[in-house]
Coordinates of C-alpha atoms and ligand atoms in Angstrom, one line a residue:
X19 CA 121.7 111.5 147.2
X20 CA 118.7 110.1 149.8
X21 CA 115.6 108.5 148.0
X22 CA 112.9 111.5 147.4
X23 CA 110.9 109.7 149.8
X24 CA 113.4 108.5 152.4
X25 CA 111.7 110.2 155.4
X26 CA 109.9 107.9 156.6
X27 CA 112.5 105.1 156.2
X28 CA 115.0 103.7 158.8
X29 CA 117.1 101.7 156.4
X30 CA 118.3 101.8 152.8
X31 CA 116.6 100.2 150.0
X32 CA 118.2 96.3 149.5
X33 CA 120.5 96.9 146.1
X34 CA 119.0 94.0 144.9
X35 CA 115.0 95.8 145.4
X36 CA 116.4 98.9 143.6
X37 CA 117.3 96.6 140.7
X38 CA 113.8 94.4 141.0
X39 CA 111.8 98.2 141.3
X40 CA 113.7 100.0 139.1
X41 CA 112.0 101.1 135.6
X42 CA 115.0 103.8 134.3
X43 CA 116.2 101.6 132.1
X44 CA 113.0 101.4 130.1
X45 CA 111.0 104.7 130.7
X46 CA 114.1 106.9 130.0
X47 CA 112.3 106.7 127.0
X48 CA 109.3 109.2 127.9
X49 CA 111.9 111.6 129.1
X50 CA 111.0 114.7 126.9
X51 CA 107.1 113.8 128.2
X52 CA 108.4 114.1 131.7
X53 CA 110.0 116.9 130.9
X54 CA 107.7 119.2 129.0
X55 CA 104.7 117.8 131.5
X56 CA 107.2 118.9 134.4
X57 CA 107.4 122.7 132.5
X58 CA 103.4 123.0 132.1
X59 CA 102.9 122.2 135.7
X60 CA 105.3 124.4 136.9
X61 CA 103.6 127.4 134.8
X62 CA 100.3 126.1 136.3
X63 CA 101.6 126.4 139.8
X64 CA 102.3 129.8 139.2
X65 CA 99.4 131.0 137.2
X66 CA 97.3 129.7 140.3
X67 CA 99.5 131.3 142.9
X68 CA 101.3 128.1 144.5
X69 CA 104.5 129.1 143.3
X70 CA 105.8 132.4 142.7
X71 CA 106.4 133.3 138.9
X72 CA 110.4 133.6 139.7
X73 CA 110.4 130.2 141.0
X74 CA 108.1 128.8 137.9
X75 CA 110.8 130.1 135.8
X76 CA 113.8 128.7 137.8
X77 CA 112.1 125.5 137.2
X78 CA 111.3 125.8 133.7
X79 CA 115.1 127.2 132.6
X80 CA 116.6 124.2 134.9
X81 CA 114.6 121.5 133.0
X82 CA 115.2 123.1 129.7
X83 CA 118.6 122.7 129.9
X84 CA 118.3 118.7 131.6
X85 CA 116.5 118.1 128.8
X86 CA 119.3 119.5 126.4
X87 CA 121.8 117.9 128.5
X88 CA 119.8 114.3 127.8
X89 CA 119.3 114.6 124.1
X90 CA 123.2 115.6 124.1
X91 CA 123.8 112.2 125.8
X92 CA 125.1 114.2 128.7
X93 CA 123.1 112.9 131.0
X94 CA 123.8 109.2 133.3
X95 CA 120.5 108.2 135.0
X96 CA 120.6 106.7 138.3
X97 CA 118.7 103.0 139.0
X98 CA 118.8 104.4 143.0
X99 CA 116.3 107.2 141.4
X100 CA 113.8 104.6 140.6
X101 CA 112.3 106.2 137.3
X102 CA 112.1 108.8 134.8
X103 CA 110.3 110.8 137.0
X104 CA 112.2 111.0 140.1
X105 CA 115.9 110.9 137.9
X106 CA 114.7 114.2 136.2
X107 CA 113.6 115.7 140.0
X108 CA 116.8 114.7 141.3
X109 CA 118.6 116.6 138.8
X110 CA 116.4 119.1 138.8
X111 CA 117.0 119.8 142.3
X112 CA 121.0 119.0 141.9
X113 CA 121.3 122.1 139.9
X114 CA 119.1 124.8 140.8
X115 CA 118.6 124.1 144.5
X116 CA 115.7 124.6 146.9
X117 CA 113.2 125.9 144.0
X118 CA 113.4 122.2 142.3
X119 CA 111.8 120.9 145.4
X120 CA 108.8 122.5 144.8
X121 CA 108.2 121.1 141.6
X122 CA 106.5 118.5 142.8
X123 CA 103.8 119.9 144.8
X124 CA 100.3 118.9 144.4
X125 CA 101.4 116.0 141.7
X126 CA 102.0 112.5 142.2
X127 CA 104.2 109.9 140.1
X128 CA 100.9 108.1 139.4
X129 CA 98.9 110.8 137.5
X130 CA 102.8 111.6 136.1
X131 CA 103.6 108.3 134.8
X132 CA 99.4 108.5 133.5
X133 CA 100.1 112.0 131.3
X134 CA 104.0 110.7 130.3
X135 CA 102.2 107.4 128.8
X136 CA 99.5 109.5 127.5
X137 CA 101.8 112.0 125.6
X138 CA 104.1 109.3 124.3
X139 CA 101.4 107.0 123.0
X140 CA 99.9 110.0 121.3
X141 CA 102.9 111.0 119.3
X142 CA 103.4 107.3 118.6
X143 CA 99.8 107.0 117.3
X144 CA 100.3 109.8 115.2
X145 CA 103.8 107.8 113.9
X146 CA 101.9 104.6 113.0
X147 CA 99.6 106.7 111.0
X148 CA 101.7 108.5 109.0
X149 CA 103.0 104.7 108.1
X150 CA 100.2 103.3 107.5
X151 CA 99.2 105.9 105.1
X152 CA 102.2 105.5 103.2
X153 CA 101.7 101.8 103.1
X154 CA 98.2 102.6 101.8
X155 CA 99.4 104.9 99.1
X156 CA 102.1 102.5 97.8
X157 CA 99.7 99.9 97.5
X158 CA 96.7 102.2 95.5
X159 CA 100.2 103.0 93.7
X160 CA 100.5 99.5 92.4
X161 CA 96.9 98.6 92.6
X162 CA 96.7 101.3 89.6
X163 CA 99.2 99.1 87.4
X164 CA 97.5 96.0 87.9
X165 CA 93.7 96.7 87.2
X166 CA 94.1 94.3 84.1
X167 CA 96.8 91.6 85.5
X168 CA 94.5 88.5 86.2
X169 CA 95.3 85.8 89.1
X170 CA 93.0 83.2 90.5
X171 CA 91.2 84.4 94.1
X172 CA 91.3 82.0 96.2
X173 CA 88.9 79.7 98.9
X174 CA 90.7 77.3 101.1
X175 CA 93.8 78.1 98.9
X176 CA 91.9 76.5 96.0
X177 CA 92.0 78.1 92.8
X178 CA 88.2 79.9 93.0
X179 CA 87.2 82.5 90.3
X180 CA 89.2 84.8 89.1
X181 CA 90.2 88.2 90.1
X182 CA 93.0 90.8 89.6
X183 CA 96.2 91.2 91.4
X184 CA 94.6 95.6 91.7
X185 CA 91.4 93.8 93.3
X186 CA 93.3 91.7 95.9
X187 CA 96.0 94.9 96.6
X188 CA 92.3 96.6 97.3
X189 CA 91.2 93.9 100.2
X190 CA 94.3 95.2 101.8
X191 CA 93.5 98.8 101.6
X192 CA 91.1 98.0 103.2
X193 CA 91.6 96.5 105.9
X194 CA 94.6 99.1 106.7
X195 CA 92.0 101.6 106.2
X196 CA 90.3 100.0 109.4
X197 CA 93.6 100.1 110.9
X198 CA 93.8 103.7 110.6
X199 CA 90.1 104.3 111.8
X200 CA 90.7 102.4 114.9
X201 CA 93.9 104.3 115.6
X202 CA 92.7 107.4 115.6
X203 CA 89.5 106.4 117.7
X204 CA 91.8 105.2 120.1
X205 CA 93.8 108.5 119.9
X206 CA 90.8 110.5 121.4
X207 CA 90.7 108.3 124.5
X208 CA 94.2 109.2 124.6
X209 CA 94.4 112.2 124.6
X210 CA 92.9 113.0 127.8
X211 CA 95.0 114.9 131.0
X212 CA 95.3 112.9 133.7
X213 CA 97.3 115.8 135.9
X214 CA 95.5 116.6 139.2
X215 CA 94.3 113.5 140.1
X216 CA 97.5 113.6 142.5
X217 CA 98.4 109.8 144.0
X218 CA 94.5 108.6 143.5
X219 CA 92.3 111.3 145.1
X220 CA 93.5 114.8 143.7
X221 CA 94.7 117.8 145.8
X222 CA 94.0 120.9 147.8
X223 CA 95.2 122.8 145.5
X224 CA 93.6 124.6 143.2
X225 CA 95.0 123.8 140.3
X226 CA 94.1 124.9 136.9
X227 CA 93.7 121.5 135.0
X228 CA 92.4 123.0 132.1
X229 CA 95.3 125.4 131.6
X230 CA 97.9 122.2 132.1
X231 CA 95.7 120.4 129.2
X232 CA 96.0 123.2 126.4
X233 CA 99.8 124.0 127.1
X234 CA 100.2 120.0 126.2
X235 CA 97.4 120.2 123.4
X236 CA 95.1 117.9 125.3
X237 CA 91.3 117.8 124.0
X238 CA 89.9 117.1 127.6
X239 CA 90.9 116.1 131.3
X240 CA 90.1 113.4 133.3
X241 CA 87.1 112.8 135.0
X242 CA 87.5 111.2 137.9
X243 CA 91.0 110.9 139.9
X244 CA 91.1 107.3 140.9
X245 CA 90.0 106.3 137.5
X246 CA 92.7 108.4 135.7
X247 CA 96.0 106.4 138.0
X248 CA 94.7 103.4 137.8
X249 CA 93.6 102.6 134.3
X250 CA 95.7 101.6 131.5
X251 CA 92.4 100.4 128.9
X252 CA 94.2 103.0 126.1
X253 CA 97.5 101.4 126.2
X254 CA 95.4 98.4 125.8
X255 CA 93.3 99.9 122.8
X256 CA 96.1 100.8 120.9
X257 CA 98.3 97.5 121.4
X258 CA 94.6 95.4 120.2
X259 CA 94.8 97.8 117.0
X260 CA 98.3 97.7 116.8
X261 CA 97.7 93.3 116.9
X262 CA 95.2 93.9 113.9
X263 CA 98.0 96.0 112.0
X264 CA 100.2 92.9 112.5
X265 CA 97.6 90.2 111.8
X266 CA 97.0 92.4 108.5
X267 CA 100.6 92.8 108.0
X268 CA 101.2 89.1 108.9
X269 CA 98.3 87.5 106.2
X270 CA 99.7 89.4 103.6
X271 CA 103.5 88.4 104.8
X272 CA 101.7 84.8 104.2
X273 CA 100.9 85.4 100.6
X274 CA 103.7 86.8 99.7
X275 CA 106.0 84.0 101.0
X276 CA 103.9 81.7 98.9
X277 CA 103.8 83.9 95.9
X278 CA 107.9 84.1 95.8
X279 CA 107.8 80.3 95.8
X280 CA 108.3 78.1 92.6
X281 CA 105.0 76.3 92.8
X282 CA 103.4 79.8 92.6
X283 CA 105.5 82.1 91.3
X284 CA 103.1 84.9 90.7
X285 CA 105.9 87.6 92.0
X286 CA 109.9 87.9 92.9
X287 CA 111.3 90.0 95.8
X288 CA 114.2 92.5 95.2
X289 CA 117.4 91.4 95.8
X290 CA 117.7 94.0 98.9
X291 CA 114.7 92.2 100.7
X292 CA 115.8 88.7 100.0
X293 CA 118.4 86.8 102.1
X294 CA 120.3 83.4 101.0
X295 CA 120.9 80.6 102.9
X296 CA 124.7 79.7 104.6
X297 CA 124.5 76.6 102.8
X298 CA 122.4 76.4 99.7
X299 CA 124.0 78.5 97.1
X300 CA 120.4 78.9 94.8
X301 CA 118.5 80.0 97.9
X302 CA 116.8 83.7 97.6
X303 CA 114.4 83.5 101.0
X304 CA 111.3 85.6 102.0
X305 CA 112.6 86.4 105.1
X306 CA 111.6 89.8 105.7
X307 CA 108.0 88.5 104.7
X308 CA 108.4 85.8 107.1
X309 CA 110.1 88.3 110.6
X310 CA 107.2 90.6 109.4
X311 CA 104.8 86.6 110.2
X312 CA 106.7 86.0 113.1
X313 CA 107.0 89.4 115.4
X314 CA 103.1 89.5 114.9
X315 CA 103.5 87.0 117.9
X316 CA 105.2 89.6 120.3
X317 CA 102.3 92.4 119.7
X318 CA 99.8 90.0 120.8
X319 CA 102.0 88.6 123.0
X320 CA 102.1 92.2 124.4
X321 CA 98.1 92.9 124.8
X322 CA 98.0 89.6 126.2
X323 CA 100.4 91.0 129.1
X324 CA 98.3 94.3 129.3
X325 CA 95.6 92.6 130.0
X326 CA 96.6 90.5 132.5
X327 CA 98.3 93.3 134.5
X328 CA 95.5 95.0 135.3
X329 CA 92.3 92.3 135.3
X330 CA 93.0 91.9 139.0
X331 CA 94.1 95.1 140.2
X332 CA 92.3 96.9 143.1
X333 CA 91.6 100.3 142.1
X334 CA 94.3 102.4 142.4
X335 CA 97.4 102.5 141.6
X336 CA 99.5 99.1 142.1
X337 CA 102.9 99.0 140.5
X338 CA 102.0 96.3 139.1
X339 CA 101.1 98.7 136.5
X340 CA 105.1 99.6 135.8
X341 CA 104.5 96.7 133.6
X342 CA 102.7 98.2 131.2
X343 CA 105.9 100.2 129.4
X344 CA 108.0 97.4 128.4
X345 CA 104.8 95.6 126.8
X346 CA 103.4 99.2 125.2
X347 CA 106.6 100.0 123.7
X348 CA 107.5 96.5 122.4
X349 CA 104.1 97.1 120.8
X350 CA 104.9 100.7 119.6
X351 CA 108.5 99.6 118.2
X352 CA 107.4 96.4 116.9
X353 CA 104.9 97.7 114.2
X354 CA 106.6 100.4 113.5
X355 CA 109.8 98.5 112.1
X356 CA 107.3 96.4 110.2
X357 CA 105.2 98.6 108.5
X358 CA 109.0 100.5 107.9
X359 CA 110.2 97.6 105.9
X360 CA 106.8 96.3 104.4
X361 CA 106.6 99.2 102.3
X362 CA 109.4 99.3 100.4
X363 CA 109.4 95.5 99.9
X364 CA 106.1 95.5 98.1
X365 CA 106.8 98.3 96.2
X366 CA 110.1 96.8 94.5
X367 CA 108.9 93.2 94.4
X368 CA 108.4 92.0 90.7
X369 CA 105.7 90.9 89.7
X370 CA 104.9 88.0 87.6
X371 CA 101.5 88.3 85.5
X372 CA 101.9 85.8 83.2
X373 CA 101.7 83.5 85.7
X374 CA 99.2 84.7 87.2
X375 CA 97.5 84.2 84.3
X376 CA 98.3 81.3 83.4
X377 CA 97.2 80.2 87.3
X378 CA 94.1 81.9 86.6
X379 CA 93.6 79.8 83.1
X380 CA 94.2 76.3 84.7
X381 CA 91.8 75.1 87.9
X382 CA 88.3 75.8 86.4
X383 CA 88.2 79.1 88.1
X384 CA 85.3 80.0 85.5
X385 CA 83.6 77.2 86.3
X386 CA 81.0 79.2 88.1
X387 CA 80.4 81.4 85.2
X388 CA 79.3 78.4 82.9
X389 CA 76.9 77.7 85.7
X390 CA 76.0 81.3 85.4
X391 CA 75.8 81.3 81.5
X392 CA 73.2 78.3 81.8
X393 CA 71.5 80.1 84.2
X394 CA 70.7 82.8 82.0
X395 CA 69.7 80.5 79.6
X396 CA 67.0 79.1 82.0
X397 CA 68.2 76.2 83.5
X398 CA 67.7 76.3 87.4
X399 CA 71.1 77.0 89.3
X400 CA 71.5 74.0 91.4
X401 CA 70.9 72.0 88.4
X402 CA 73.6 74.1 86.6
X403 CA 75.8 73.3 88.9
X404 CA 75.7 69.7 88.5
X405 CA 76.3 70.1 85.0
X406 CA 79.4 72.0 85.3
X407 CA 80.6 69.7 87.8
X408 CA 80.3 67.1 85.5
X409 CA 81.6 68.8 82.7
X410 CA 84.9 69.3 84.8
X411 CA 84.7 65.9 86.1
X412 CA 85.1 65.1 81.9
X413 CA 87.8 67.7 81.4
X414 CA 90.0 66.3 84.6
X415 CA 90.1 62.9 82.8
X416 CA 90.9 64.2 79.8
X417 CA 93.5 67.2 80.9
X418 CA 91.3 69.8 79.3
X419 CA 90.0 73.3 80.4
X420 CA 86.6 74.1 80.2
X421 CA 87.0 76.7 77.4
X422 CA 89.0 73.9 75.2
X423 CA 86.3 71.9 74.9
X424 CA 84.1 71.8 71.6
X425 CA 80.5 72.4 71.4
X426 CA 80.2 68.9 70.4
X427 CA 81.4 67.8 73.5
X428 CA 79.8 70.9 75.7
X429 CA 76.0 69.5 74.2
X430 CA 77.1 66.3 76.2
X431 CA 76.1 68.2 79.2
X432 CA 73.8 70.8 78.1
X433 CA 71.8 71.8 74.4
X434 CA 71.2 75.1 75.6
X435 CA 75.2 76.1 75.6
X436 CA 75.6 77.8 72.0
X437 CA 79.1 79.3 70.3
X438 CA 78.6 82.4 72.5
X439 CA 80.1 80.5 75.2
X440 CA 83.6 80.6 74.3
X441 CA 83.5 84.4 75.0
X442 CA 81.2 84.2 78.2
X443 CA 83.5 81.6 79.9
X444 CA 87.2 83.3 79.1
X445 CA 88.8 84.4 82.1
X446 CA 88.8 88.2 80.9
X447 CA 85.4 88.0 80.9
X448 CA 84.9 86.2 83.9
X449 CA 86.5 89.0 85.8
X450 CA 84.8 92.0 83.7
X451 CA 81.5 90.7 84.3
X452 CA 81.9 91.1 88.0
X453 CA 81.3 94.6 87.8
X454 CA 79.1 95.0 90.9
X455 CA 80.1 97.7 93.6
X456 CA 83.2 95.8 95.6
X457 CA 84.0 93.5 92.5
X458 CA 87.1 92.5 90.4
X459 CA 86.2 94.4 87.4
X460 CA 88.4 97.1 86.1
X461 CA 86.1 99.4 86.3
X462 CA 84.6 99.0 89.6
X463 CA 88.5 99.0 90.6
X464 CA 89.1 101.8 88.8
X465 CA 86.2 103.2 91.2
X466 CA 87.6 101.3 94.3
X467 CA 91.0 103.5 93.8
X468 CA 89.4 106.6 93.3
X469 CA 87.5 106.9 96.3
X470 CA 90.5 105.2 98.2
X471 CA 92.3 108.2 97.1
X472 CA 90.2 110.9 98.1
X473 CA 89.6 108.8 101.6
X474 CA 93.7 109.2 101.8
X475 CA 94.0 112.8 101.3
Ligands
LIG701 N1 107.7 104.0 137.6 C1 106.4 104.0 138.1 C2 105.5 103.4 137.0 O1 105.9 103.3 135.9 C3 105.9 105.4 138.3 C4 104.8 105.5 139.3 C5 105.2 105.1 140.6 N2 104.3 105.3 141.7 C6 104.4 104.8 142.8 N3 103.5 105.1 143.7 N4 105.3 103.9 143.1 O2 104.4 103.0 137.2

């Protein structure tokens, strides 16, 4: 068959500039977008008198059943047809003649390809969603079953003060939560109809845009036709939250790969997310922790390609812009098979509380709260601090903790430290005591889950 837009053209198309042009190979993907965008525009032409109502429904039965023939794998697309868009017309036209010509009228590929995206990003949105929320829930999940297991927080991956494993599960939640907020924001910029802007400066027709937007269950159309071919800032949006899903994803990846090692070994992963090594017979690797690390990469990888496809495009359409499907959907695919496997990692992975306790034991992590406890006995904090600091100076020469000193030793550094200090400095107290709004106390936490909950549902 001709090219749909051969008119004008002496000559064929080079084979090797249908190969260079083509984009089948990769938008075949948005086919059912094409499809059911193809369906509403027909009943549009209709409603508005462009088409007759006979013909509307030609149209309609003949894509219904391309679009059964596809999902049946019935269907070979041709690279010749160039896209999605012009491989479904082609067939369209194929099988039911004349009428399928007229499908097209008053549409161009370029607000097409703008309401396929559009449709496909918004399903996918609603996808990454529905994973993070799971993530979310596993996590609260386990959060609630360690509110009591104690593990040093860390700065500069120094042992700090202590905290629980529920508290730093909760940082997560967090952040995720974020994830989710930005995603749907980004959603509503989505889901806008970009049908009608034609190639860049709409039609003559008079279409009924508003009908087209609630048969596809957009919220609102486009405002301005150049603007709605020629921008792709929500692709952009979405791949920038989906790079925050991954840096997320990708820090906590981080911990865990340390956590599994011997010189922490605060947790162990489950034999099904482990892999061993070709050579070394004791190996059990963090590898899934450590793909889930490394495809972070490709998302930003892909915003960084969105970005620099359009920053130098004249307004309007430039196929340039073809470029932005294989980066979208790497994006799209990417953090979808890692927040698929992340889940089910963490919520089999064993976890080790003794030694995290023991962790949080050793290090001085309640250095701070000796400071504090002379503090409340009056002694000015930065003065405090420099006894601490050399009473840990003393321990470290003498491998000892602060709490096994004796009160001989601590009225070395301080008369005003009395037998209640024993109590005020253990690390279950340490972490208690921190019962302000955001803190490590069980209680707070307790609180922290709770409203997480309710946020969730
Ligand atoms: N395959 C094209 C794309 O993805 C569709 C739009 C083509 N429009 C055009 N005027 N060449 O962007």
């Amino acid at each position: 068959m001709a090219k749909l837009w051969s008119g004008r053209f002496q000559k064929e198309t080079d084979r090797l500039v249908d190969d260079f042009h083509s984009s089948i190979s990769f938008d075949s993907r948005l086919y059912k977008y094409d499809i059911t965008g193809s369906m509403a525009h027909a009943r549009m032409l209709a409603r508005v008198g462009v088409i007759s109502g006979r013909e509307a429904e030609a149209i309609v039965r003949g894509l219904e059943e391309i679009l059964a023939d596809i999902e049946a794998g019935r269907v070979e697309f041709s690279i010749a047809a160039e896209d999605i868009h012009m491989n479904v017309e082609q067939l369209l036209i194929e099988r039911i003649g004349d009428v399928g010509k007229k499908l097209h009228t008053a549409r161009s590929r370029n607000d097409q390809v703008a309401l396929d995206v559009r449709m496909y990003l918004r399903d996918e949105i609603d996808a990454v969603l529905e994973l993070l929320a799971g993530l979310v829930q596993t996590l609260l999940d386990l959060a609630e079953k360690h509110v009591e297991t104690v593990m040093p927080g860390y700065t500069h991956l120094q042992r700090a003060q202590p905290v629980t494993l529920a508290h730093h599960l909760l940082a997560y939640c967090q952040m995720f939560g974020r994830d989710m907020e930005r995603l749907r924001d980004c959603r509503r910029r989505v889901n806008v109809m970009p049908l009608g802007a034609g190639a860049l400066a709409g039609t003559t027709f008079p279409l009924d845009r508003e009908f087209v937007a609630r048969e596809l269950g957009f919220d609102a159309i486009t405002e301005n036709s150049l603007d709605a071919v020629s921008d792709r800032d929500f692709a952009v949006e979405f791949t920038a939250a989906a790079s925050l899903v991954m840096v997320h994803l990708s820090r906590f990846c981080e911990e865990i790969i340390l956590w599994s090692s011997s010189e922490f070994g605060f947790i162990e992963l489950d034999d099904a997310y482990s892999t061993g090594s070709s050579m070394m017979p004791q190996k059990k690797n963090p590898d899934v922790a450590e793909l889930i690390r490394g495809k972070s990469g490709r998302v930003f990888g892909d915003l960084v390609a969105l970005l620099t496809m359009l920053k130098g495009l004249p307004l309007a359409y430039n196929k340039d812009m073809q470029e932005d499907k294989e980066s979208l959907f790497d994006a799209v695919d990417t953090v979808k098979k890692c927040l698929l496997i992340f889940r089910p990692m963490l919520a089999t992975m064993r976890v080790k509380g003794e030694n995290m306790a023991r962790a949080a034991r050793g290090g001085f992590t309640n250095a701070t709260d000796l400071a504090d406890y002379l503090v409340k006995r009056g002694v000015p904090f930065r003065e405090a601090h420099e006894i601490v600091g050399r009473a840990v100076a003393y321990c470290l020469d003498r491998e000892k903790s602060l709490d096994e000193l004796s009160l001989e030793e601590f009225h070395r550094f301080s008369r005003v430290i009395e037998d209640d200090v024993y109590e005020a400095i253990s690390i279950a107290r340490c972490v208690e005591a921190r019962g302000v709004p955001g803190g490590p106390a069980p209680e707070a936490v307790r609180q922290a889950i709770r409203s997480a909950r309710e946020r969730l549902n």
